[in-house]
C-alpha atoms as a PDB file:
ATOM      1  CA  UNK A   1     232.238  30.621  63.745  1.00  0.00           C
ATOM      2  CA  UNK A   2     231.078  27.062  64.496  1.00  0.00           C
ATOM      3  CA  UNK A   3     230.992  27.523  68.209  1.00  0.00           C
ATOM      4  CA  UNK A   4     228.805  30.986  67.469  1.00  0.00           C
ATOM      5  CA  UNK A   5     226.112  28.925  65.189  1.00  0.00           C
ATOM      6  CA  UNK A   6     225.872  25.790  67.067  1.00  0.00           C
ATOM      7  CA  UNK A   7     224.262  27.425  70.059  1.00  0.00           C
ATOM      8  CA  UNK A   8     220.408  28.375  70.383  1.00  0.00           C
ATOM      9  CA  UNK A   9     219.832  31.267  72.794  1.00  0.00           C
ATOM     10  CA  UNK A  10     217.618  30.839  75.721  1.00  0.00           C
ATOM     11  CA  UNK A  11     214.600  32.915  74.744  1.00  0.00           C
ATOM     12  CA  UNK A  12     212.660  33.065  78.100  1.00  0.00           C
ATOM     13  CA  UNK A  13     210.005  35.952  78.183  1.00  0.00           C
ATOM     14  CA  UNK A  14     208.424  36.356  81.738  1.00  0.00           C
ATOM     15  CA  UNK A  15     205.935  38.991  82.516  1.00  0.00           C
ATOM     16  CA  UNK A  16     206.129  40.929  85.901  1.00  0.00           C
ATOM     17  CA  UNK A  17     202.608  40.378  86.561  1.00  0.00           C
ATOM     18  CA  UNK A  18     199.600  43.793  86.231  1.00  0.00           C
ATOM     19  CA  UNK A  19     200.635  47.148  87.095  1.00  0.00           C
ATOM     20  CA  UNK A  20     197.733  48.473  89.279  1.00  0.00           C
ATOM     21  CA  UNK A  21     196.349  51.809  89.231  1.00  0.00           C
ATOM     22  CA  UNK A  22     195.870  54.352  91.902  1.00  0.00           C
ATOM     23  CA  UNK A  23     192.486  53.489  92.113  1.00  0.00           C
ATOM     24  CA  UNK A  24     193.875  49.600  92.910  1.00  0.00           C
ATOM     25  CA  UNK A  25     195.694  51.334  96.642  1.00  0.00           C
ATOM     26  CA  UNK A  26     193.667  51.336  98.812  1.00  0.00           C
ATOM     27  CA  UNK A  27     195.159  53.509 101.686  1.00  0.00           C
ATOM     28  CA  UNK A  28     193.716  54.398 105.288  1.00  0.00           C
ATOM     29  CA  UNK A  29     195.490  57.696 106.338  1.00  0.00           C
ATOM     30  CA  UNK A  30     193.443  59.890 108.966  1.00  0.00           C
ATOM     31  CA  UNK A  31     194.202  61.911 112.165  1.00  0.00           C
ATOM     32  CA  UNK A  32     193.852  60.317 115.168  1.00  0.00           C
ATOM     33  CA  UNK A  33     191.570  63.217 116.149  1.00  0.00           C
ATOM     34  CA  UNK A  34     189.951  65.858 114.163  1.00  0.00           C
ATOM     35  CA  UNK A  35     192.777  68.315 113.530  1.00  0.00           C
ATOM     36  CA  UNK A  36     195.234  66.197 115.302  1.00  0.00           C
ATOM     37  CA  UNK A  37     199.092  66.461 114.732  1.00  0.00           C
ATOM     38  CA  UNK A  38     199.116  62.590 115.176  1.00  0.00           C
ATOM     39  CA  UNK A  39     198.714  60.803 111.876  1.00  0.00           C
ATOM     40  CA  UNK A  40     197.848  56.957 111.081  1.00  0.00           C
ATOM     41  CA  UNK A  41     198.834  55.519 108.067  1.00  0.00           C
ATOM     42  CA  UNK A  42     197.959  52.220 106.820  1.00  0.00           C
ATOM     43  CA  UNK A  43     197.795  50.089 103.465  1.00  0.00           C
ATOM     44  CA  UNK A  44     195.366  47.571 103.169  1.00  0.00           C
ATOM     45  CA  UNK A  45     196.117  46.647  99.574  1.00  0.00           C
ATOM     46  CA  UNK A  46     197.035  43.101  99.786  1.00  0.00           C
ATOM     47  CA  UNK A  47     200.234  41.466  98.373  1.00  0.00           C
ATOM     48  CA  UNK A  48     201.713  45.209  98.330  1.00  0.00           C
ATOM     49  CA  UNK A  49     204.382  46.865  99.640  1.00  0.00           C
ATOM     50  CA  UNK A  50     205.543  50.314  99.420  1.00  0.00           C
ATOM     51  CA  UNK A  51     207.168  53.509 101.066  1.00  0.00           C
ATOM     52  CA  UNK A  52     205.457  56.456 102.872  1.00  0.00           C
ATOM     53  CA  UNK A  53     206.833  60.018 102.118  1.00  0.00           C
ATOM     54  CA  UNK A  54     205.312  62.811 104.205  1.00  0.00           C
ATOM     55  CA  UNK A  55     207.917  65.818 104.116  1.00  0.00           C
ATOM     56  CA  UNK A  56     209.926  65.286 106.742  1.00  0.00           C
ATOM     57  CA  UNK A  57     210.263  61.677 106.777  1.00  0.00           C
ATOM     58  CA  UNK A  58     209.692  58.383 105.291  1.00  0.00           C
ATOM     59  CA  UNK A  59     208.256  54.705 106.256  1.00  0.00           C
ATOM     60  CA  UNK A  60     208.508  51.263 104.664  1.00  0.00           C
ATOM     61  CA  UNK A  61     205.641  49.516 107.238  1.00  0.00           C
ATOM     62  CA  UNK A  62     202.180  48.386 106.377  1.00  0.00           C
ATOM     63  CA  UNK A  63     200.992  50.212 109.415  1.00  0.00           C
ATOM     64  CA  UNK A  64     203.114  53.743 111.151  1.00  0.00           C
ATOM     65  CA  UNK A  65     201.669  56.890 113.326  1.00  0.00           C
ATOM     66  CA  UNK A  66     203.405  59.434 112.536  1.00  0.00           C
ATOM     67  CA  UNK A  67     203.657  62.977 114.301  1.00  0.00           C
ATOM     68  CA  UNK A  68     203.342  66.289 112.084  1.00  0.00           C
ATOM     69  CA  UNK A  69     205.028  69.341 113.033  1.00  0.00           C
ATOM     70  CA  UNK A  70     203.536  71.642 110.624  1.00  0.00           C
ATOM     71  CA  UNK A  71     199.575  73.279 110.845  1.00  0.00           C
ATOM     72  CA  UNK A  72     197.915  73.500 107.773  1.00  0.00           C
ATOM     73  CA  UNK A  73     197.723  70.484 104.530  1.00  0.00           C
ATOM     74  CA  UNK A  74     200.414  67.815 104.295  1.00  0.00           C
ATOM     75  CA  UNK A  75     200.094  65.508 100.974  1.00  0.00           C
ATOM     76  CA  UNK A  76     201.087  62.371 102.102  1.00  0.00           C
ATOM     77  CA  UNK A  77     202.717  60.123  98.919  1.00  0.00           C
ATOM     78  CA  UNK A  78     202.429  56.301  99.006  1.00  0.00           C
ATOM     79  CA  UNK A  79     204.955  54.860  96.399  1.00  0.00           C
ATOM     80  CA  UNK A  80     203.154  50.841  96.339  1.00  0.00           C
ATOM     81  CA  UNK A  81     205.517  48.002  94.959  1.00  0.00           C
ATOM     82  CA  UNK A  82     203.011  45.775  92.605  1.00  0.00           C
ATOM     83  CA  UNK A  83     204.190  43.103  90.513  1.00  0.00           C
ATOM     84  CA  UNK A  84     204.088  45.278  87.263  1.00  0.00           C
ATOM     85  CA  UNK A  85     205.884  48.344  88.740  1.00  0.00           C
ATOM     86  CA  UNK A  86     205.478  51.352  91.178  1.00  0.00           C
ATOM     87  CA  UNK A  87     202.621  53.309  91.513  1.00  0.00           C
ATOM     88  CA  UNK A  88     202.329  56.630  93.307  1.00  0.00           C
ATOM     89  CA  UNK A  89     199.298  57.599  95.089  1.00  0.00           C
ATOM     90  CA  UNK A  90     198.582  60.273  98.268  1.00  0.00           C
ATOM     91  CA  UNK A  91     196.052  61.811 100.552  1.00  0.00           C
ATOM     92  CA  UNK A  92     196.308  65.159 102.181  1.00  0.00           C
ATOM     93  CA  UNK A  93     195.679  65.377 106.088  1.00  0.00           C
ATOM     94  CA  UNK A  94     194.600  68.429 108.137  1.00  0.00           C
ATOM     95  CA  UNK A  95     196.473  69.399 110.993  1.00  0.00           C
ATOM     96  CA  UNK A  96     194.317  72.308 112.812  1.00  0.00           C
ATOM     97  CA  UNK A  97     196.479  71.546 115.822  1.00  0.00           C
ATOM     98  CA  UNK A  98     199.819  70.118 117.639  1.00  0.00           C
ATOM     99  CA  UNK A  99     198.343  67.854 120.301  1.00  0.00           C
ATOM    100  CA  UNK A 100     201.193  65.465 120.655  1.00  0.00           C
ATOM    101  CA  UNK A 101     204.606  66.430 121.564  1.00  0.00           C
ATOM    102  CA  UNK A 102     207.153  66.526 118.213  1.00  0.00           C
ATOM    103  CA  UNK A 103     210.799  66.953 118.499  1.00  0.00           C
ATOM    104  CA  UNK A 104     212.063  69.678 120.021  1.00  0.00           C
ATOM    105  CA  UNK A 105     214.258  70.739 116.754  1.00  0.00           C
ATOM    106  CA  UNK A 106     210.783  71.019 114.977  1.00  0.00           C
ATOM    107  CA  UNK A 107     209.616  73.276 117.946  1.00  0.00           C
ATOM    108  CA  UNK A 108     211.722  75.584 117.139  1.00  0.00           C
ATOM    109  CA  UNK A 109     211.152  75.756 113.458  1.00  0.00           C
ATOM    110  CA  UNK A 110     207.194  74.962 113.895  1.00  0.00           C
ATOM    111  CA  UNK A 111     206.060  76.211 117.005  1.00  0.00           C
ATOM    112  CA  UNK A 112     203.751  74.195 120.108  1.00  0.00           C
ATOM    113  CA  UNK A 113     200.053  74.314 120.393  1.00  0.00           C
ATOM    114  CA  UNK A 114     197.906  75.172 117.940  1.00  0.00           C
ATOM    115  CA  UNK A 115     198.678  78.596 117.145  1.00  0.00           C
ATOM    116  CA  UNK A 116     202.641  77.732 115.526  1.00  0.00           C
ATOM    117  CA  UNK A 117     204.391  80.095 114.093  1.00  0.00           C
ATOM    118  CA  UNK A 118     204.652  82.606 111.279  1.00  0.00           C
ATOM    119  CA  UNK A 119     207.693  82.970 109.568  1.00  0.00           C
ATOM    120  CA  UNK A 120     207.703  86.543 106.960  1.00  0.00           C
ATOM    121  CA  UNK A 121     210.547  87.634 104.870  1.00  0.00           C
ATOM    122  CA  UNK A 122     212.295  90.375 106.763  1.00  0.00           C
ATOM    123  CA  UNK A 123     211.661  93.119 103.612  1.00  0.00           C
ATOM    124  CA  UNK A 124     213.342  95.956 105.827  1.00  0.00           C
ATOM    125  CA  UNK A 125     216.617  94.116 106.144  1.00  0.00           C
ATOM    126  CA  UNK A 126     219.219  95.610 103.674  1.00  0.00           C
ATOM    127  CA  UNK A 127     222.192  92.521 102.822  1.00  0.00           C
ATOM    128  CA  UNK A 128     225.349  94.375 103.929  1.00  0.00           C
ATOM    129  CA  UNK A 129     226.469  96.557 101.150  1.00  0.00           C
ATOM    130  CA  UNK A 130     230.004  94.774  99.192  1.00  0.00           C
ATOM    131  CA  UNK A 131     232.307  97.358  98.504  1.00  0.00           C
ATOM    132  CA  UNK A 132     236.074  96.566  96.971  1.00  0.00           C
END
């Protein structure tokens, strides 16, 4: 009991510093044509770090081109690392075309060029029937 009331405890209350907003990022993320499959990403938010999600992937650098297998919208998220927290922000690209070469597995799924492909439910399939 005397060892318990003879110490003080160590009462030291440090704040993490401001959480910023979304309106704080400030984000550069374009094609590198109009339309392009070839995406530049950039944060020029100083003294913050962060991670890039974009689908299929994601990047931890300031600065990354990226390629885009898909046509149509892609929301990239930027989850920034500020000294209060994380804060998510994003900005949606238009890919009108595939101009640069992507992998070849996303070929497949994706299509080349800029007409990709079109993938439909298959309504006139029947699943094979179970009997027991």
């Amino acid at each position: 009991m005397l060892l318990i009331a003879s110490c003080t405890p160590i009462d030291e209350k440090s704040s993490l510093g401001p959480l910023l907003t979304a309106s704080d990022i400030h984000l550069d993320v374009h094609n590198i044509t109009s339309g392009s499959n070839k995406i530049v990403m950039i944060n020029n938010t100083p003294n913050v770090g962060g991670m890039w999600y974009y689908g299929i992937n994601t990047s931890i650098q300031q600065k990354d081109t990226i390629m885009l297998p898909f046509l149509g919208n892609t929301t990239i998220y930027f989850y920034a690392t500020t000294a209060g927290g994380i804060v998510k922000d994003s900005v949606i690209v238009n890919v009108t075309k595939i101009d640069y070469p992507t992998a070849p597995q996303w070929e497949y799924l994706a299509g080349s060029g800029t007409s990709g492909k079109t993938w439909v439910w298959a309504t006139d399939v029947l699943p094979p029937s179970r009997e027991r």
